[in-house]
Tab-separated table of C-alpha atoms in Angstrom:
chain	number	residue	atom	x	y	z
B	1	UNK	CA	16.527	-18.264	49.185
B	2	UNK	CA	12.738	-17.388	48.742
B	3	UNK	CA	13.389	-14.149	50.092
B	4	UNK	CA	16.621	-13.678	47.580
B	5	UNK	CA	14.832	-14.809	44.458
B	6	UNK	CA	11.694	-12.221	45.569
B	7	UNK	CA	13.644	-9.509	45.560
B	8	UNK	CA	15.667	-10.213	42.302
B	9	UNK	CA	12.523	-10.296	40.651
B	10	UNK	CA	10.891	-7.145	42.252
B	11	UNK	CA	14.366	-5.324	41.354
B	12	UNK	CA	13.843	-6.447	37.469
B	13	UNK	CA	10.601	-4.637	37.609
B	14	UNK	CA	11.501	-1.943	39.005
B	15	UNK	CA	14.280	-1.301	36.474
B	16	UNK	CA	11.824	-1.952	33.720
B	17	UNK	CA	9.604	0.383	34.515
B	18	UNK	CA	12.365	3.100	34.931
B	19	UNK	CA	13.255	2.044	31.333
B	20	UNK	CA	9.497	2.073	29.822
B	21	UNK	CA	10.308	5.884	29.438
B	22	UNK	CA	13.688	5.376	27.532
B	23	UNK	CA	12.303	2.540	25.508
B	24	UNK	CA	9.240	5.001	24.187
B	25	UNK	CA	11.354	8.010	24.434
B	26	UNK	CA	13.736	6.017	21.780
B	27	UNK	CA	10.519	5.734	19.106
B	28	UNK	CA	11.405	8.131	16.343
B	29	UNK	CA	8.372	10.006	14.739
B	30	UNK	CA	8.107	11.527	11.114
B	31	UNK	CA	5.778	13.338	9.682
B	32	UNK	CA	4.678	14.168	6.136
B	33	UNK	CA	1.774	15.854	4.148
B	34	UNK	CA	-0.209	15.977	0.722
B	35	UNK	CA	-1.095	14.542	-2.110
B	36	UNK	CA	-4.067	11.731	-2.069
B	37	UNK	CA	-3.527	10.101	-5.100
B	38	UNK	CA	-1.147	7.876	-3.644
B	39	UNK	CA	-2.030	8.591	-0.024
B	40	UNK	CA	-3.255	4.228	0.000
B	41	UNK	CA	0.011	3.580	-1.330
B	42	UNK	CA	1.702	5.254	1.416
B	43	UNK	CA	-0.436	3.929	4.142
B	44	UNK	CA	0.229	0.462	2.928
B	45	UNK	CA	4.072	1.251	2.575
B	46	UNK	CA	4.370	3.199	6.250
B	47	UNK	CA	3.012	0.470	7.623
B	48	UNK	CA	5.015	-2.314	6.552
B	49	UNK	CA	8.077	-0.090	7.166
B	50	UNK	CA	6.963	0.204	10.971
B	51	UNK	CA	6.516	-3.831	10.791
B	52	UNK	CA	9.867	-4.219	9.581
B	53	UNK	CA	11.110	-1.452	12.031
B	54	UNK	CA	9.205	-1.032	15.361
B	55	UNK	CA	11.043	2.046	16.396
B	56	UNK	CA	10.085	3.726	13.970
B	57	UNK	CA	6.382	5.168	13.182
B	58	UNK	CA	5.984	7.432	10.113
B	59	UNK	CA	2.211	9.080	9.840
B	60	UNK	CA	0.959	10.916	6.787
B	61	UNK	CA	-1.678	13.998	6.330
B	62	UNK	CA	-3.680	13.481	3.180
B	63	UNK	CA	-4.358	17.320	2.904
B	64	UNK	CA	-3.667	17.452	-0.894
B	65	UNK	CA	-0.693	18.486	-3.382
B	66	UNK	CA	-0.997	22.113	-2.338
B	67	UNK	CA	-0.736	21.254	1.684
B	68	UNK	CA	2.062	19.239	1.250
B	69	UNK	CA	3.986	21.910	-0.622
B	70	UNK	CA	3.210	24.724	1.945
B	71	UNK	CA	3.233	22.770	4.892
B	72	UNK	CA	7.565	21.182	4.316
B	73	UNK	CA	8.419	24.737	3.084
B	74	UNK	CA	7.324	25.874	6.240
B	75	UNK	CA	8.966	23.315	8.223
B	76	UNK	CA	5.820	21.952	9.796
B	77	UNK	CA	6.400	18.353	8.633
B	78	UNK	CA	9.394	16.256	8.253
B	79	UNK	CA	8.736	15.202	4.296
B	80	UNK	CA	5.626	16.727	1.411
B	81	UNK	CA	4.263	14.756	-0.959
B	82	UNK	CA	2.836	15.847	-4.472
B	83	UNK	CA	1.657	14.616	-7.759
B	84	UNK	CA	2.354	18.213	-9.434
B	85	UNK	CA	6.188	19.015	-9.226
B	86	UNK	CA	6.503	22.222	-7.612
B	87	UNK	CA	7.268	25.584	-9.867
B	88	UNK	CA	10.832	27.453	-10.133
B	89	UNK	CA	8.930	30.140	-7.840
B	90	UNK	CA	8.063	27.575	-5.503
B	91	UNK	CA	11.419	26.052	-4.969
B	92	UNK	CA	12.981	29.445	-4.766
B	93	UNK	CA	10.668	30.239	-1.840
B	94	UNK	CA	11.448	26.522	-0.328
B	95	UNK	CA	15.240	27.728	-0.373
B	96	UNK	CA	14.757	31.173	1.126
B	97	UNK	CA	12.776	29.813	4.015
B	98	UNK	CA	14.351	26.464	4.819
B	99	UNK	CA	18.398	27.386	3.965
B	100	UNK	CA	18.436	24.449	1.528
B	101	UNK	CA	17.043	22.451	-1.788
B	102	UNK	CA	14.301	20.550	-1.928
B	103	UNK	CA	14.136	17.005	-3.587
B	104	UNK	CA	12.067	15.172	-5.481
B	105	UNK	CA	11.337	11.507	-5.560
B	106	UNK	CA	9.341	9.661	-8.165
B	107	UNK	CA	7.808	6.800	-5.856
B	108	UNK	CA	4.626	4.983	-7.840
B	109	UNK	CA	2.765	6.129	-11.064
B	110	UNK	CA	-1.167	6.271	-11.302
B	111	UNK	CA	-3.825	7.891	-13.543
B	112	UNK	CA	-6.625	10.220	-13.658
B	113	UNK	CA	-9.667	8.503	-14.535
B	114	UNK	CA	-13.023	10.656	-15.442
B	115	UNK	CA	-15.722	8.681	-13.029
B	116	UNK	CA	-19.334	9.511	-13.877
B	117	UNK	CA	-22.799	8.540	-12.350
B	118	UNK	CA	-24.929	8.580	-16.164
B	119	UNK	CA	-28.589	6.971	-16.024
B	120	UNK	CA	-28.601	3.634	-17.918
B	121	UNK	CA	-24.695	3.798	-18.603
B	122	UNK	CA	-22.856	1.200	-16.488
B	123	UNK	CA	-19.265	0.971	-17.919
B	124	UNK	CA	-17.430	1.320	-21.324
B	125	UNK	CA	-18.048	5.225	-21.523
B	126	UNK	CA	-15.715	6.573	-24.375
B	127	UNK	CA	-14.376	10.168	-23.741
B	128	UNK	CA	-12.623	12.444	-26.295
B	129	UNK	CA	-10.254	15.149	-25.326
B	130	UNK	CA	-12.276	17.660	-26.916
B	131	UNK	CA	-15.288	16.815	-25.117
B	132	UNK	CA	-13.519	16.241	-21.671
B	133	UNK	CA	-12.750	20.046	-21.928
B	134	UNK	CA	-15.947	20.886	-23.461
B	135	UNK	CA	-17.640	19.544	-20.163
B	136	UNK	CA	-15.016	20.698	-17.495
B	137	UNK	CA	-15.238	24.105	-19.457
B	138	UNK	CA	-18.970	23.741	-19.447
B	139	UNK	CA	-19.369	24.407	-23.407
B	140	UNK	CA	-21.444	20.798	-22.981
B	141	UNK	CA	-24.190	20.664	-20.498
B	142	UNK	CA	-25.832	17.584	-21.439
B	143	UNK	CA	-25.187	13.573	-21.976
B	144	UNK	CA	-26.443	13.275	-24.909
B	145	UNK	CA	-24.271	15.927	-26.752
B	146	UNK	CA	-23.182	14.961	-30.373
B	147	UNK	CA	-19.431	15.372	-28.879
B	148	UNK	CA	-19.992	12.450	-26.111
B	149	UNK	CA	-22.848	10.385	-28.014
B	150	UNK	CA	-20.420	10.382	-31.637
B	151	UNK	CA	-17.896	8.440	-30.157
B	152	UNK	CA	-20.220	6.061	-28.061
B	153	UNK	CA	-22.804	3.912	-30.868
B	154	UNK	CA	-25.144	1.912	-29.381
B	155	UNK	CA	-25.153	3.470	-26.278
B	156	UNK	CA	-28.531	5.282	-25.121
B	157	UNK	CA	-27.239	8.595	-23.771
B	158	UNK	CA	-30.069	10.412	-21.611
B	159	UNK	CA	-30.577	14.204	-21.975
B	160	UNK	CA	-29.439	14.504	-18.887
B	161	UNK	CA	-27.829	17.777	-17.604
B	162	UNK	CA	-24.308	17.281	-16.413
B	163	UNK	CA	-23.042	18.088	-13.101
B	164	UNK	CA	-19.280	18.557	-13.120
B	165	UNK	CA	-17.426	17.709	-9.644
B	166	UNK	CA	-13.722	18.814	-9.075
B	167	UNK	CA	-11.536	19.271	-6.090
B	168	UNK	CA	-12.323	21.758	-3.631
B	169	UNK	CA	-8.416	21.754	-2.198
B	170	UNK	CA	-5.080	22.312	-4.123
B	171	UNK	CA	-4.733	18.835	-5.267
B	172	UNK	CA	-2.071	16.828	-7.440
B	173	UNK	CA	-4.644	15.084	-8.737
B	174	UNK	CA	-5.931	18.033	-9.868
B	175	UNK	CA	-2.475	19.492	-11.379
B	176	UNK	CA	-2.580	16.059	-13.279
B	177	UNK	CA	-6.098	16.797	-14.303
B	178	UNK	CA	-5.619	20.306	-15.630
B	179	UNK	CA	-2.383	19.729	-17.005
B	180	UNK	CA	-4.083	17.228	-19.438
B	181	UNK	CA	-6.126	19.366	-20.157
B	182	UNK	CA	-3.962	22.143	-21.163
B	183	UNK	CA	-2.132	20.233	-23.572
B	184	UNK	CA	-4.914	18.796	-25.609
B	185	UNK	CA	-7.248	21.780	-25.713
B	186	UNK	CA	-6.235	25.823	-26.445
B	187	UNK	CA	-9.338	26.791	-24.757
B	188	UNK	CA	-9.021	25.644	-21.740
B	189	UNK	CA	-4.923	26.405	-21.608
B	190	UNK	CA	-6.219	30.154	-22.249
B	191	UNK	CA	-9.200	30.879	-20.002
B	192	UNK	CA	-8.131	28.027	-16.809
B	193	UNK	CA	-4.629	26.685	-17.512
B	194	UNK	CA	-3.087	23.944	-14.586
B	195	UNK	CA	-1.841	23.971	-11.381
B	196	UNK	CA	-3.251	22.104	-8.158
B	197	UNK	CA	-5.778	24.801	-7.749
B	198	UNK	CA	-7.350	26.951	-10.619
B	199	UNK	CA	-10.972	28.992	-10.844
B	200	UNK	CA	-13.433	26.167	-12.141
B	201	UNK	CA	-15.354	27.586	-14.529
B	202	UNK	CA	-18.323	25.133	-13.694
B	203	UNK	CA	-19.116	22.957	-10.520
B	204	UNK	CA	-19.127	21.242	-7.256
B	205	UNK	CA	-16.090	20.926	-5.172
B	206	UNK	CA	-15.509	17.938	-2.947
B	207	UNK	CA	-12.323	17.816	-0.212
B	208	UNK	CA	-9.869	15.582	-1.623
B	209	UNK	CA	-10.460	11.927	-3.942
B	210	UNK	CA	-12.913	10.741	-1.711
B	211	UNK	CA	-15.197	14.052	-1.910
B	212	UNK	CA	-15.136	14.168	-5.183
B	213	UNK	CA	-16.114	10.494	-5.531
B	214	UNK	CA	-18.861	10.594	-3.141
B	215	UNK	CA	-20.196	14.248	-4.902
B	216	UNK	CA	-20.508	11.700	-8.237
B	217	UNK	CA	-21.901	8.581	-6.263
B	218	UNK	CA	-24.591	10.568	-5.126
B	219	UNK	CA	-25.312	12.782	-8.135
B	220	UNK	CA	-27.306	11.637	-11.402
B	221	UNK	CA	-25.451	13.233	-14.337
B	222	UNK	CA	-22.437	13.623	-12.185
B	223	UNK	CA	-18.600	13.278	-13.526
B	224	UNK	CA	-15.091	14.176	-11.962
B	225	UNK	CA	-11.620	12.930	-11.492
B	226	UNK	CA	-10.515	10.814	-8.952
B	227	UNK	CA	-7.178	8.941	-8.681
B	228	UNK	CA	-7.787	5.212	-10.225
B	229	UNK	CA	-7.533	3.532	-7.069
B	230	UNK	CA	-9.914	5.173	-5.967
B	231	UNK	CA	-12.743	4.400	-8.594
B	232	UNK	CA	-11.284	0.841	-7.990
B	233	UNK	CA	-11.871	0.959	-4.171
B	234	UNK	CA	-15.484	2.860	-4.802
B	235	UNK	CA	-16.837	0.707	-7.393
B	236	UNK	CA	-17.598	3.727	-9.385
B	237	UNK	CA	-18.017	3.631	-13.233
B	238	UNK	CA	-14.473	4.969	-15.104
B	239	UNK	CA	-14.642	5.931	-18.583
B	240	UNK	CA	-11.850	5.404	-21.447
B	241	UNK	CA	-9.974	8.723	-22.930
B	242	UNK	CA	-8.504	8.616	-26.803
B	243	UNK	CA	-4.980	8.847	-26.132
B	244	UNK	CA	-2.510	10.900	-28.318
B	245	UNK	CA	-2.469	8.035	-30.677
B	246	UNK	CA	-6.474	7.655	-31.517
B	247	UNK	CA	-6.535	5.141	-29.407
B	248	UNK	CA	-9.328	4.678	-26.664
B	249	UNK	CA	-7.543	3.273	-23.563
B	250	UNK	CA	-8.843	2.763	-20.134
B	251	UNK	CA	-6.349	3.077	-17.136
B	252	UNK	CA	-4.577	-0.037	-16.188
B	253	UNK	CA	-0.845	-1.079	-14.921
B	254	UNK	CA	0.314	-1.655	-18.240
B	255	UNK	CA	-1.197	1.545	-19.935
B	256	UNK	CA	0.427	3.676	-17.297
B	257	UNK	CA	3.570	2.152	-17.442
B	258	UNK	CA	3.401	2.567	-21.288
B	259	UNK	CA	2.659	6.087	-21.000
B	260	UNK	CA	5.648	6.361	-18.314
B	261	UNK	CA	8.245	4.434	-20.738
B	262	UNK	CA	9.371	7.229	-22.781
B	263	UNK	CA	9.839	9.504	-19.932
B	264	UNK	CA	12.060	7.358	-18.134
B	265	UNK	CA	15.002	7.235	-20.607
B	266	UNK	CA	14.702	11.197	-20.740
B	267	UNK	CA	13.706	12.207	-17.190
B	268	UNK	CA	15.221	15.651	-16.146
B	269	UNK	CA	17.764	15.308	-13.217
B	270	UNK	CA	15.629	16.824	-10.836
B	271	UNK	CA	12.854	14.361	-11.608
B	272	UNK	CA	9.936	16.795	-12.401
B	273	UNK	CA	8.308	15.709	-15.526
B	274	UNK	CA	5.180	15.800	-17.182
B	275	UNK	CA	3.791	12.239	-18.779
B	276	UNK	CA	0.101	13.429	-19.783
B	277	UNK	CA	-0.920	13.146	-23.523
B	278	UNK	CA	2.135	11.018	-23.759
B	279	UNK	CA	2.773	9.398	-27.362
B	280	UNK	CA	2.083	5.330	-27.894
B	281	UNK	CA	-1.159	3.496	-28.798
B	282	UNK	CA	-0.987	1.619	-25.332
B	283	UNK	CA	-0.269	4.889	-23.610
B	284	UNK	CA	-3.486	6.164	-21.076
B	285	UNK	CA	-2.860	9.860	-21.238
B	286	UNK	CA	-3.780	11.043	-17.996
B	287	UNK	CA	-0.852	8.814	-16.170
B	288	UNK	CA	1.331	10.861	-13.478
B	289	UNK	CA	4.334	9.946	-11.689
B	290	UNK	CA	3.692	11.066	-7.667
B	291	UNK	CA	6.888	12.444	-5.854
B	292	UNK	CA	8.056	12.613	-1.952
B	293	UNK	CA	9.399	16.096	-1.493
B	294	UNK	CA	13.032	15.904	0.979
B	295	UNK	CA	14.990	18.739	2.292
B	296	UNK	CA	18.490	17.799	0.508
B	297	UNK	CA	20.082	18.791	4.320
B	298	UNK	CA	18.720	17.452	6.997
B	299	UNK	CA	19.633	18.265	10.604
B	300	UNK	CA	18.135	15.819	12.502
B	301	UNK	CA	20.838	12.718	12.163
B	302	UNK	CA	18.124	10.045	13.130
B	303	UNK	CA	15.539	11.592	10.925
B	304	UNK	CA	17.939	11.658	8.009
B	305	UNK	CA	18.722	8.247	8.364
B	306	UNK	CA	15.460	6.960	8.780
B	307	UNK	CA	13.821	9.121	5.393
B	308	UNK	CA	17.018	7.901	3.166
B	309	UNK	CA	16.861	4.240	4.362
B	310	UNK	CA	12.688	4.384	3.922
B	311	UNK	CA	13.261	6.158	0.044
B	312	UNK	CA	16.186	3.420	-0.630
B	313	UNK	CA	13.414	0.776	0.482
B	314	UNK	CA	10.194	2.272	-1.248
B	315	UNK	CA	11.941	2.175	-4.939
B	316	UNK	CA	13.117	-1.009	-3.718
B	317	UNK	CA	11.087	-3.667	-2.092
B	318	UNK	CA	8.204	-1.722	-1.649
B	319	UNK	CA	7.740	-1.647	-5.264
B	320	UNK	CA	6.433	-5.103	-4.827
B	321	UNK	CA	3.378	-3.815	-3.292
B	322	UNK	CA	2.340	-1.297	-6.043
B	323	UNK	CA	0.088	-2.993	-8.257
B	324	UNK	CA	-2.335	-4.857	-5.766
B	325	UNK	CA	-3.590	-1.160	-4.924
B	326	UNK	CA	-3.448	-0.753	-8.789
B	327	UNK	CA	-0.421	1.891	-8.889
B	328	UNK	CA	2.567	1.202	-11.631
B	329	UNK	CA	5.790	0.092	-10.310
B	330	UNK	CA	8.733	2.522	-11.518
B	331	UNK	CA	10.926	1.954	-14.447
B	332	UNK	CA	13.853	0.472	-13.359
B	333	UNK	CA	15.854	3.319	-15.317
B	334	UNK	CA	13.849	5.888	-13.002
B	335	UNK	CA	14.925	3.478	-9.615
B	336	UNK	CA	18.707	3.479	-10.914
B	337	UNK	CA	18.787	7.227	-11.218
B	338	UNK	CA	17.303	7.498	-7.712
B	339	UNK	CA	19.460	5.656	-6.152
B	340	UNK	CA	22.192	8.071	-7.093
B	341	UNK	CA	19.573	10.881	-5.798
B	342	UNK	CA	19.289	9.539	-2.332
B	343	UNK	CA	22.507	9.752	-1.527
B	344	UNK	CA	23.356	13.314	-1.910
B	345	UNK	CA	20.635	14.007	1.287
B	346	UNK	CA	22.632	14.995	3.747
């Protein structure tokens, strides 16, 4: 009976170790690339997904806005991810190499925020428009220019020189960034303009949110552009921009979604849209939706169904998650429309 029972049990191992290769041979993989701005969101969100779904493991490649673009036209990951919707040219070039259209999927909304590292100036920095370009453009070199110092009383700005610090990498952030700028000042729509990468007229360059954090952190007289979350996350002073309105607003949940509510009931059926310089005394005007770029066909039938059921659940349930890493949930008219999208991937 001994004897019996032994061998039952030595059989059952036996077959499960023939089976440890089917079980991990049955994990699907996906892959995707891009933007940073809402590269914590997605960490957080692939995560949970894999908690709620063991066979599955999604990774993502924070290589910015440009990366993502190139790297699912090429076919070198399963899904892209951008803050910067890609151009006509660019989706013309996604058809011709890939035999299909690609998608795009509003999944969070977050801001720009102009961080800065100014002797004696903790917080409350006021930036106009004007002088945001003035600096980026490098028409003013010091702190305590009239253009900065007018719209700031009672603050002692230093005659500091200041160092500008801008991505290094085609960036989202960056599209967001420059397309701000564009629309509020002539100069710099003429001599720079906005995409994810453009010639900096003045500079450091730092790989990705992070690099250009840690370029400020370290630098006296220092400002750039990070993704809010990431001032949040690196404790780094944020200043306030005068919206469209004349309002100074600093980047929170509710100014983004303000500056995201008059988009939603107009949004364009393929989902790109601008929202910077939007209209609305709450609105911050450097807010940007962020978008997952899909093949509409997809061959793979387990990879399909695995991207459509994680988009259905993003807009869904993981919108829950948004604003404890300080991104802006979706407006529900956006979600709705969505939906709808999904479900033509085939």
């Amino acid at each position: 009976m001994r004897t019996n029972t032994r061998m039952t049990v030595l059989r059952a191992m036996a077959a499960a170790t023939l089976l440890a290769p089917a079980v991990a041979a049955a994990q699907l993989h996906l892959t995707g690339a891009g933007a940073t701005f809402p590269s914590p969101m997605y960490t957080k969100w692939f995560d949970e997904y894999h908690k709620a779904h063991p066979d599955v493991e999604i990774n993502d490649q924070p290589s910015g806005s440009g990366g993502g673009i190139r790297q699912v036209t090429e076919g070198t990951v399963d899904f892209g991810a951008t803050d910067g919707p890609m151009t006509d040219a660019q989706l013309d070039d996604f058809r011709t190499k890939r035999g299909t259209a690609v998608l795009h999927f509003p999944t969070v909304l977050g801001a720009d925020v102009p961080i800065y590292n100014v002797p004696g100036v903790a917080t409350g920095l006021r930036f106009t428009p004007d002088a945001l370009a003035g600096i980026f453009l490098g028409t003013i070199t010091r702190w305590n220019d009239p253009a900065i110092a007018k719209v700031n009383p009672g603050v002692k700005l230093p005659p500091t020189d200041i160092v500008v610090a801008h991505r290094s990498d085609g960036s989202g952030t960056t599209y967001v960034w420059t397309d701000y700028l564009s629309k509020v000042s002539p100069a710099w729509q003429q001599k720079v303009g906005k995409n994810t990468s453009v010639n900096w007229p003045v500079g450091l360059g730092g790989s990705g949110n992070p690099g250009v954090a840690g370029l400020v952190k370290q630098t006296e007289g220092a400002i750039g552009y990070v993704e809010l979350i990431f001032a949040v996350q690196q404790k780094i002073a944020y200043g306030s921009v005068r919206n469209a309105a004349g309002q100074f607003v600093t980047a929170d949940l509710a100014s983004v979604s303000a500056a995201a509510a008059g988009a939603a009931a107009n949004m364009p059926d393929d989902f790109r849209v601008s929202i910077t310089n939007a209209p609305g005394k709450a609105s911050y005007p450097i807010s940007s939706f962020t978008w997952l770029l899909v093949p509409a066909k997809i061959q793979d039938p387990a990879k399909r169904r695995v991207l459509v059921d994680f988009l259905r659940w993003a807009i869904g349930e993981g919108q829950n998650m948004t604003e404890a890493l300080a991104y802006a949930k979706l407006p529900k008219q956006v979600v709705a429309r969505e939906i709808k999208a999904i479900a033509t991937v085939r």
